[in-house]
PDB file of C-alpha atoms in Angstrom:
ATOM      1  CA  UNK A   1     -13.715 -87.693 -16.795  1.00  0.00           C
ATOM      2  CA  UNK A   2     -14.445 -91.367 -16.592  1.00  0.00           C
ATOM      3  CA  UNK A   3     -14.902 -92.492 -13.011  1.00  0.00           C
ATOM      4  CA  UNK A   4     -14.652 -96.134 -12.036  1.00  0.00           C
ATOM      5  CA  UNK A   5     -14.898 -96.909  -8.364  1.00  0.00           C
ATOM      6  CA  UNK A   6     -14.986-100.053  -6.420  1.00  0.00           C
ATOM      7  CA  UNK A   7     -15.363 -99.767  -2.711  1.00  0.00           C
ATOM      8  CA  UNK A   8     -14.117-102.630  -0.604  1.00  0.00           C
ATOM      9  CA  UNK A   9     -14.607-102.865   3.065  1.00  0.00           C
ATOM     10  CA  UNK A  10     -17.131-101.257   5.232  1.00  0.00           C
ATOM     11  CA  UNK A  11     -17.059 -98.387   7.592  1.00  0.00           C
ATOM     12  CA  UNK A  12     -15.794 -99.140  11.017  1.00  0.00           C
ATOM     13  CA  UNK A  13     -17.383 -96.934  13.596  1.00  0.00           C
ATOM     14  CA  UNK A  14     -15.260 -96.023  16.567  1.00  0.00           C
ATOM     15  CA  UNK A  15     -16.054 -93.821  19.514  1.00  0.00           C
ATOM     16  CA  UNK A  16     -14.172 -90.954  17.884  1.00  0.00           C
ATOM     17  CA  UNK A  17     -15.986 -91.138  14.553  1.00  0.00           C
ATOM     18  CA  UNK A  18     -15.610 -93.370  11.578  1.00  0.00           C
ATOM     19  CA  UNK A  19     -12.490 -94.868  10.093  1.00  0.00           C
ATOM     20  CA  UNK A  20     -12.074 -94.701   6.352  1.00  0.00           C
ATOM     21  CA  UNK A  21     -13.213 -97.728   4.422  1.00  0.00           C
ATOM     22  CA  UNK A  22     -10.580 -99.401   2.329  1.00  0.00           C
ATOM     23  CA  UNK A  23     -11.355 -98.956  -1.325  1.00  0.00           C
ATOM     24  CA  UNK A  24     -10.051 -98.797  -4.817  1.00  0.00           C
ATOM     25  CA  UNK A  25     -10.899 -95.768  -6.890  1.00  0.00           C
ATOM     26  CA  UNK A  26      -9.640 -95.249 -10.401  1.00  0.00           C
ATOM     27  CA  UNK A  27     -10.252 -92.136 -12.412  1.00  0.00           C
ATOM     28  CA  UNK A  28      -8.945 -90.860 -15.674  1.00  0.00           C
ATOM     29  CA  UNK A  29      -7.857 -87.311 -16.136  1.00  0.00           C
ATOM     30  CA  UNK A  30      -6.268 -84.817 -13.815  1.00  0.00           C
ATOM     31  CA  UNK A  31      -8.280 -85.951 -10.780  1.00  0.00           C
ATOM     32  CA  UNK A  32      -6.729 -89.429 -10.718  1.00  0.00           C
ATOM     33  CA  UNK A  33      -5.836 -90.533  -7.196  1.00  0.00           C
ATOM     34  CA  UNK A  34      -2.206 -91.591  -7.372  1.00  0.00           C
ATOM     35  CA  UNK A  35      -1.468 -91.330  -3.676  1.00  0.00           C
ATOM     36  CA  UNK A  36       0.560 -94.095  -2.043  1.00  0.00           C
ATOM     37  CA  UNK A  37      -2.472 -94.996   0.102  1.00  0.00           C
ATOM     38  CA  UNK A  38      -4.667 -95.525  -2.970  1.00  0.00           C
ATOM     39  CA  UNK A  39      -1.996 -97.662  -4.574  1.00  0.00           C
ATOM     40  CA  UNK A  40      -1.639 -99.726  -1.400  1.00  0.00           C
ATOM     41  CA  UNK A  41      -5.401-100.230  -1.224  1.00  0.00           C
ATOM     42  CA  UNK A  42      -5.318-101.522  -4.802  1.00  0.00           C
ATOM     43  CA  UNK A  43      -2.442-103.875  -3.959  1.00  0.00           C
ATOM     44  CA  UNK A  44      -4.270-105.108  -0.838  1.00  0.00           C
ATOM     45  CA  UNK A  45      -7.471-105.692  -2.825  1.00  0.00           C
ATOM     46  CA  UNK A  46      -5.578-107.608  -5.508  1.00  0.00           C
ATOM     47  CA  UNK A  47      -3.818-109.709  -2.881  1.00  0.00           C
ATOM     48  CA  UNK A  48      -7.098-110.599  -1.175  1.00  0.00           C
ATOM     49  CA  UNK A  49      -8.573-111.685  -4.521  1.00  0.00           C
ATOM     50  CA  UNK A  50      -5.589-113.991  -5.080  1.00  0.00           C
ATOM     51  CA  UNK A  51      -5.779-115.322  -1.516  1.00  0.00           C
ATOM     52  CA  UNK A  52      -9.503-116.042  -1.848  1.00  0.00           C
ATOM     53  CA  UNK A  53      -8.909-117.975  -5.067  1.00  0.00           C
ATOM     54  CA  UNK A  54      -6.041-119.930  -3.521  1.00  0.00           C
ATOM     55  CA  UNK A  55      -7.930-120.800  -0.324  1.00  0.00           C
ATOM     56  CA  UNK A  56     -10.955-121.910  -2.335  1.00  0.00           C
ATOM     57  CA  UNK A  57      -8.735-124.174  -4.450  1.00  0.00           C
ATOM     58  CA  UNK A  58      -7.023-125.607  -1.359  1.00  0.00           C
ATOM     59  CA  UNK A  59     -10.375-126.305   0.253  1.00  0.00           C
ATOM     60  CA  UNK A  60     -11.621-128.115  -2.865  1.00  0.00           C
ATOM     61  CA  UNK A  61      -8.353-130.075  -3.144  1.00  0.00           C
ATOM     62  CA  UNK A  62      -8.574-131.194   0.472  1.00  0.00           C
ATOM     63  CA  UNK A  63     -12.156-132.362   0.009  1.00  0.00           C
ATOM     64  CA  UNK A  64     -11.325-134.372  -3.127  1.00  0.00           C
ATOM     65  CA  UNK A  65      -7.931-135.617  -1.945  1.00  0.00           C
ATOM     66  CA  UNK A  66      -6.146-133.943  -4.858  1.00  0.00           C
ATOM     67  CA  UNK A  67      -2.494-133.125  -4.242  1.00  0.00           C
ATOM     68  CA  UNK A  68      -1.150-129.950  -5.825  1.00  0.00           C
ATOM     69  CA  UNK A  69       2.671-129.991  -5.923  1.00  0.00           C
ATOM     70  CA  UNK A  70       2.711-126.176  -6.214  1.00  0.00           C
ATOM     71  CA  UNK A  71       0.525-125.617  -3.138  1.00  0.00           C
ATOM     72  CA  UNK A  72       3.394-125.041  -0.713  1.00  0.00           C
ATOM     73  CA  UNK A  73       5.206-122.599  -3.001  1.00  0.00           C
ATOM     74  CA  UNK A  74       2.037-120.652  -3.767  1.00  0.00           C
ATOM     75  CA  UNK A  75       1.216-120.490  -0.086  1.00  0.00           C
ATOM     76  CA  UNK A  76       4.691-119.213   0.780  1.00  0.00           C
ATOM     77  CA  UNK A  77       4.483-116.499  -1.897  1.00  0.00           C
ATOM     78  CA  UNK A  78       1.075-115.361  -0.643  1.00  0.00           C
ATOM     79  CA  UNK A  79       2.365-115.547   2.936  1.00  0.00           C
ATOM     80  CA  UNK A  80       5.326-113.303   2.090  1.00  0.00           C
ATOM     81  CA  UNK A  81       3.025-110.737   0.428  1.00  0.00           C
ATOM     82  CA  UNK A  82       0.623-110.888   3.367  1.00  0.00           C
ATOM     83  CA  UNK A  83       3.484-110.104   5.749  1.00  0.00           C
ATOM     84  CA  UNK A  84       4.641-107.220   3.562  1.00  0.00           C
ATOM     85  CA  UNK A  85       1.130-105.784   3.582  1.00  0.00           C
ATOM     86  CA  UNK A  86       0.913-106.179   7.354  1.00  0.00           C
ATOM     87  CA  UNK A  87       4.162-104.203   7.716  1.00  0.00           C
ATOM     88  CA  UNK A  88       2.767-101.352   5.622  1.00  0.00           C
ATOM     89  CA  UNK A  89       0.938 -98.640   7.540  1.00  0.00           C
ATOM     90  CA  UNK A  90      -1.539 -97.920   4.739  1.00  0.00           C
ATOM     91  CA  UNK A  91      -2.730-101.528   4.499  1.00  0.00           C
ATOM     92  CA  UNK A  92      -2.930-101.903   8.263  1.00  0.00           C
ATOM     93  CA  UNK A  93      -4.740 -98.604   8.824  1.00  0.00           C
ATOM     94  CA  UNK A  94      -8.180-100.237   8.782  1.00  0.00           C
ATOM     95  CA  UNK A  95      -8.526-102.522  11.843  1.00  0.00           C
ATOM     96  CA  UNK A  96     -10.780-105.065  10.133  1.00  0.00           C
ATOM     97  CA  UNK A  97      -8.301-105.454   7.258  1.00  0.00           C
ATOM     98  CA  UNK A  98      -5.381-105.704   9.667  1.00  0.00           C
ATOM     99  CA  UNK A  99      -7.102-108.502  11.630  1.00  0.00           C
ATOM    100  CA  UNK A 100      -7.996-110.273   8.389  1.00  0.00           C
ATOM    101  CA  UNK A 101      -4.382-110.131   7.211  1.00  0.00           C
ATOM    102  CA  UNK A 102      -3.241-111.572  10.558  1.00  0.00           C
ATOM    103  CA  UNK A 103      -5.698-114.471  10.297  1.00  0.00           C
ATOM    104  CA  UNK A 104      -4.810-114.999   6.642  1.00  0.00           C
ATOM    105  CA  UNK A 105      -1.141-115.173   7.643  1.00  0.00           C
ATOM    106  CA  UNK A 106      -1.869-118.029  10.045  1.00  0.00           C
ATOM    107  CA  UNK A 107      -3.876-120.036   7.509  1.00  0.00           C
ATOM    108  CA  UNK A 108      -1.253-119.579   4.798  1.00  0.00           C
ATOM    109  CA  UNK A 109       1.497-120.637   7.223  1.00  0.00           C
ATOM    110  CA  UNK A 110      -0.482-123.800   8.023  1.00  0.00           C
ATOM    111  CA  UNK A 111      -0.846-124.589   4.327  1.00  0.00           C
ATOM    112  CA  UNK A 112       2.856-123.935   3.667  1.00  0.00           C
ATOM    113  CA  UNK A 113       3.801-126.278   6.543  1.00  0.00           C
ATOM    114  CA  UNK A 114       1.533-129.109   5.381  1.00  0.00           C
ATOM    115  CA  UNK A 115       3.698-132.252   5.091  1.00  0.00           C
ATOM    116  CA  UNK A 116       4.072-133.920   1.699  1.00  0.00           C
ATOM    117  CA  UNK A 117       2.931-137.363   2.830  1.00  0.00           C
ATOM    118  CA  UNK A 118       2.492-139.734   5.724  1.00  0.00           C
ATOM    119  CA  UNK A 119       0.217-140.077   8.707  1.00  0.00           C
ATOM    120  CA  UNK A 120       0.877-136.528   9.901  1.00  0.00           C
ATOM    121  CA  UNK A 121      -0.186-135.105   6.519  1.00  0.00           C
ATOM    122  CA  UNK A 122      -3.485-136.909   6.783  1.00  0.00           C
ATOM    123  CA  UNK A 123      -4.161-135.444  10.221  1.00  0.00           C
ATOM    124  CA  UNK A 124      -2.916-131.958   9.320  1.00  0.00           C
ATOM    125  CA  UNK A 125      -4.926-131.951   6.087  1.00  0.00           C
ATOM    126  CA  UNK A 126      -8.078-132.938   7.968  1.00  0.00           C
ATOM    127  CA  UNK A 127      -7.540-130.194  10.562  1.00  0.00           C
ATOM    128  CA  UNK A 128      -6.861-127.634   7.839  1.00  0.00           C
ATOM    129  CA  UNK A 129     -10.003-128.707   5.981  1.00  0.00           C
ATOM    130  CA  UNK A 130     -12.034-128.282   9.170  1.00  0.00           C
ATOM    131  CA  UNK A 131     -10.524-124.843   9.736  1.00  0.00           C
ATOM    132  CA  UNK A 132     -11.302-123.734   6.190  1.00  0.00           C
ATOM    133  CA  UNK A 133     -14.824-125.173   6.330  1.00  0.00           C
ATOM    134  CA  UNK A 134     -15.753-123.714   9.703  1.00  0.00           C
ATOM    135  CA  UNK A 135     -13.325-120.816   9.646  1.00  0.00           C
ATOM    136  CA  UNK A 136     -13.960-117.184   9.123  1.00  0.00           C
ATOM    137  CA  UNK A 137     -11.156-116.167   6.775  1.00  0.00           C
ATOM    138  CA  UNK A 138     -12.893-116.870   3.442  1.00  0.00           C
ATOM    139  CA  UNK A 139     -16.212-115.270   4.426  1.00  0.00           C
ATOM    140  CA  UNK A 140     -14.370-112.193   5.746  1.00  0.00           C
ATOM    141  CA  UNK A 141     -12.377-111.852   2.530  1.00  0.00           C
ATOM    142  CA  UNK A 142     -15.623-112.112   0.550  1.00  0.00           C
ATOM    143  CA  UNK A 143     -17.204-109.460   2.767  1.00  0.00           C
ATOM    144  CA  UNK A 144     -14.366-107.014   2.198  1.00  0.00           C
ATOM    145  CA  UNK A 145     -14.102-107.603  -1.541  1.00  0.00           C
ATOM    146  CA  UNK A 146     -16.628-105.875  -3.767  1.00  0.00           C
ATOM    147  CA  UNK A 147     -19.346-107.823  -5.490  1.00  0.00           C
ATOM    148  CA  UNK A 148     -18.711-108.269  -9.195  1.00  0.00           C
ATOM    149  CA  UNK A 149     -20.759-105.915 -11.342  1.00  0.00           C
ATOM    150  CA  UNK A 150     -24.014-107.249 -12.726  1.00  0.00           C
ATOM    151  CA  UNK A 151     -23.710-108.450 -16.278  1.00  0.00           C
ATOM    152  CA  UNK A 152     -26.594-108.230 -18.647  1.00  0.00           C
ATOM    153  CA  UNK A 153     -29.344-106.021 -19.852  1.00  0.00           C
ATOM    154  CA  UNK A 154     -30.592-102.696 -18.697  1.00  0.00           C
TER     155      UNK A 154
END
């Protein structure tokens, strides 16, 4: 059977042992993991990939002064999915992922509430840019997500 596995997250050691790392494992054949927890891990991984892309775009837009008219809507959609994941026991079963989702929720709410124009937008945009530049959300998402596979020769 073909086995493709991508592990995301890292083991969190607690006093009682180790917590399972969040991961995505896909197999073909009768051994395929179709449990609800595996599906939720895949959904969480996919959501974090989309959130990383969005936050990177927002950060670049803020630095260049570009205004994306879809930014608020995209942020609200990601915010809604983040909240759904936080309400799911499988996604919130790993403490580091749960804390990341909570922090991601706050950043997405700030982006969604960014005013369209005016003096307040300028101040809010600057504060958001500082938070994204010095913040920990993007680096934590990148830590949890797997590295892309190496492309090239043997």
